[in-house]
mmCIF file of C-alpha atoms in Angstrom:
data_model
loop_
_atom_site.group_PDB
_atom_site.id
_atom_site.type_symbol
_atom_site.label_atom_id
_atom_site.label_comp_id
_atom_site.label_asym_id
_atom_site.label_seq_id
_atom_site.Cartn_x
_atom_site.Cartn_y
_atom_site.Cartn_z
ATOM 1 C CA MET A 990 17.944 117.136 245.684
ATOM 2 C CA LEU A 991 18.243 119.808 248.367
ATOM 3 C CA THR A 992 15.392 122.184 249.081
ATOM 4 C CA LEU A 993 16.168 125.672 247.823
ATOM 5 C CA LEU A 994 15.974 128.423 250.460
ATOM 6 C CA VAL A 995 15.759 131.806 248.728
ATOM 7 C CA VAL A 996 16.162 134.899 250.894
ATOM 8 C CA ASP A 997 14.896 138.304 249.766
ATOM 9 C CA ALA A 998 17.809 140.352 251.128
ATOM 10 C CA ALA A 999 16.175 143.766 250.663
ATOM 11 C CA ASN A 1000 12.998 142.717 252.439
ATOM 12 C CA VAL A 1001 14.660 140.859 255.307
ATOM 13 C CA VAL A 1002 17.280 143.556 255.926
ATOM 14 C CA GLY A 1003 14.588 146.222 255.752
ATOM 15 C CA SER A 1004 12.412 144.443 258.303
ATOM 16 C CA VAL A 1005 14.409 145.873 261.223
ATOM 17 C CA PRO A 1006 15.176 149.612 261.474
ATOM 18 C CA ASP A 1007 18.792 149.179 262.602
ATOM 19 C CA GLY A 1008 20.445 151.731 260.309
ATOM 20 C CA TRP A 1009 20.808 149.308 257.366
ATOM 21 C CA TRP A 1010 20.129 152.175 254.913
ATOM 22 C CA ARG A 1011 23.522 153.722 255.713
ATOM 23 C CA ASP A 1012 25.372 150.626 254.459
ATOM 24 C CA ARG A 1013 23.171 148.339 252.400
ATOM 25 C CA ARG A 1014 25.995 146.066 251.327
ATOM 26 C CA GLY A 1015 27.269 145.712 254.891
ATOM 27 C CA ALA A 1016 23.745 144.884 256.071
ATOM 28 C CA ALA A 1017 23.432 142.236 253.343
ATOM 29 C CA GLU A 1018 26.807 140.767 254.365
ATOM 30 C CA ARG A 1019 25.678 140.528 257.998
ATOM 31 C CA LEU A 1020 22.486 138.786 256.863
ATOM 32 C CA ARG A 1021 24.503 136.416 254.655
ATOM 33 C CA ASP A 1022 26.620 135.432 257.642
ATOM 34 C CA ARG A 1023 23.534 134.800 259.797
ATOM 35 C CA LEU A 1024 22.156 132.468 257.110
ATOM 36 C CA VAL A 1025 25.050 129.981 257.241
ATOM 37 C CA PRO A 1026 23.495 127.739 259.963
ATOM 38 C CA TYR A 1027 20.294 127.334 257.936
ATOM 39 C CA ALA A 1028 22.178 125.502 255.193
ATOM 40 C CA ALA A 1029 22.676 122.542 257.524
ATOM 41 C CA GLY A 1030 19.821 123.001 259.979
ATOM 42 C CA GLY A 1031 16.897 124.062 257.814
ATOM 43 C CA VAL A 1032 14.407 126.812 258.583
ATOM 44 C CA ALA A 1033 10.986 127.221 260.205
ATOM 45 C CA GLY A 1034 10.457 123.518 260.869
ATOM 46 C CA ARG A 1035 11.708 122.468 257.446
ATOM 47 C CA PRO A 1036 14.707 120.170 257.854
ATOM 48 C CA GLY A 1037 18.136 120.766 256.348
ATOM 49 C CA PRO A 1038 20.333 120.512 254.567
ATOM 50 C CA MET A 1039 19.224 123.283 252.234
ATOM 51 C CA ASP A 1040 20.730 125.116 249.296
ATOM 52 C CA VAL A 1041 20.693 128.728 250.569
ATOM 53 C CA VAL A 1042 20.604 131.621 248.082
ATOM 54 C CA LEU A 1043 20.642 135.268 249.138
ATOM 55 C CA VAL A 1044 19.225 137.498 246.389
ATOM 56 C CA VAL A 1045 20.656 141.024 246.443
ATOM 57 C CA GLU A 1046 19.935 144.068 244.291
ATOM 58 C CA GLY A 1047 20.865 147.720 243.961
ATOM 59 C CA ARG A 1048 23.429 149.052 246.418
ATOM 60 C CA ALA A 1049 23.689 145.651 248.100
ATOM 61 C CA ARG A 1050 25.460 144.198 245.045
ATOM 62 C CA GLY A 1051 29.046 143.083 245.526
ATOM 63 C CA VAL A 1052 28.359 140.727 248.432
ATOM 64 C CA GLU A 1053 30.573 137.664 248.124
ATOM 65 C CA PRO A 1054 29.305 134.134 248.790
ATOM 66 C CA VAL A 1055 30.496 132.165 251.821
ATOM 67 C CA PRO A 1056 30.468 128.415 252.404
ATOM 68 C CA GLY A 1057 26.823 127.446 252.761
ATOM 69 C CA VAL A 1058 25.344 130.609 251.224
ATOM 70 C CA ARG A 1059 25.328 131.524 247.549
ATOM 71 C CA VAL A 1060 24.731 135.143 246.573
ATOM 72 C CA ASP A 1061 22.698 135.924 243.477
ATOM 73 C CA GLU A 1062 22.936 139.501 242.187
ATOM 74 C CA ALA A 1063 19.637 140.335 240.531
ATOM 75 C CA PRO A 1064 20.316 142.044 237.201
ATOM 76 C CA GLY A 1065 17.175 144.144 237.733
ATOM 77 C CA SER A 1066 14.369 143.570 240.192
ATOM 78 C CA GLY A 1067 15.235 141.280 243.095
ATOM 79 C CA ASP A 1068 11.614 140.147 243.226
ATOM 80 C CA ASP A 1069 11.684 139.114 239.568
ATOM 81 C CA ARG A 1070 14.859 137.107 240.156
ATOM 82 C CA ILE A 1071 13.330 135.383 243.194
ATOM 83 C CA VAL A 1072 10.270 134.415 241.136
ATOM 84 C CA GLU A 1073 12.586 133.089 238.430
ATOM 85 C CA LEU A 1074 14.469 130.946 240.977
ATOM 86 C CA ALA A 1075 11.178 129.599 242.366
ATOM 87 C CA GLY A 1076 10.069 128.731 238.832
ATOM 88 C CA GLU A 1077 13.355 126.943 238.104
ATOM 89 C CA ALA A 1078 12.988 124.934 241.322
ATOM 90 C CA ALA A 1079 9.425 123.966 240.399
ATOM 91 C CA ALA A 1080 10.492 122.912 236.896
ATOM 92 C CA ALA A 1081 13.174 120.690 238.424
ATOM 93 C CA GLY A 1082 10.730 119.160 240.929
ATOM 94 C CA ARG A 1083 12.673 120.733 243.755
ATOM 95 C CA GLY A 1084 11.226 122.139 246.967
ATOM 96 C CA CYS A 1085 11.586 125.872 247.461
ATOM 97 C CA VAL A 1086 11.112 128.106 250.501
ATOM 98 C CA VAL A 1087 11.208 131.889 250.046
ATOM 99 C CA VAL A 1088 11.906 134.236 252.964
ATOM 100 C CA THR A 1089 10.050 137.532 252.522
ATOM 101 C CA ALA A 1090 7.240 139.607 253.995
ATOM 102 C CA ASP A 1091 6.331 141.094 250.620
ATOM 103 C CA ARG A 1092 2.724 139.990 249.970
ATOM 104 C CA GLU A 1093 2.904 140.353 246.204
ATOM 105 C CA LEU A 1094 6.171 138.414 246.015
ATOM 106 C CA ARG A 1095 4.660 135.687 248.209
ATOM 107 C CA ARG A 1096 1.716 135.403 245.814
ATOM 108 C CA ARG A 1097 4.028 135.191 242.805
ATOM 109 C CA VAL A 1098 6.302 132.463 244.206
ATOM 110 C CA GLU A 1099 3.428 130.465 245.695
ATOM 111 C CA ALA A 1100 2.016 130.288 242.142
ATOM 112 C CA HIS A 1101 5.139 128.203 241.386
ATOM 113 C CA GLY A 1102 4.520 125.956 244.393
ATOM 114 C CA ALA A 1103 7.086 127.603 246.682
ATOM 115 C CA GLU A 1104 6.445 127.876 250.397
ATOM 116 C CA THR A 1105 6.966 131.228 252.097
ATOM 117 C CA VAL A 1106 8.076 132.285 255.548
ATOM 118 C CA GLY A 1107 8.549 135.741 257.039
ATOM 119 C CA PRO A 1108 11.811 137.489 257.906
ATOM 120 C CA ARG A 1109 11.590 136.382 261.543
ATOM 121 C CA ALA A 1110 12.358 132.858 260.359
ATOM 122 C CA VAL A 1111 15.969 134.004 259.798
ATOM 123 C CA ARG A 1112 16.217 137.054 262.072
ATOM 124 C CA PRO A 1113 16.293 136.702 265.830
#
């Protein structure tokens, strides 16, 4: 079973002040495209292949998936959806890595056994 790599789109996109706030969906699409290599290669010293999921919310909704990256539109809070995905992975005995700098979200997913890495793991 592949390790699940869950990316907090809002947090990762917001980690670099590059004008993302003018086009949140476009910024999420650019992030999605940068995630493709991690599906095969892994992330932060964790080997691939991985099942990559980009969690989007708010004005970033509408991002389509691409080969190697699924897109999950959070019905409400993106953080709540990420915690839910980490819990599902734990229940299935599946490894999970969450990409976020949000301390509270890290605490919540680590309670489910997920590992966490910061945005720099997927942003040059």
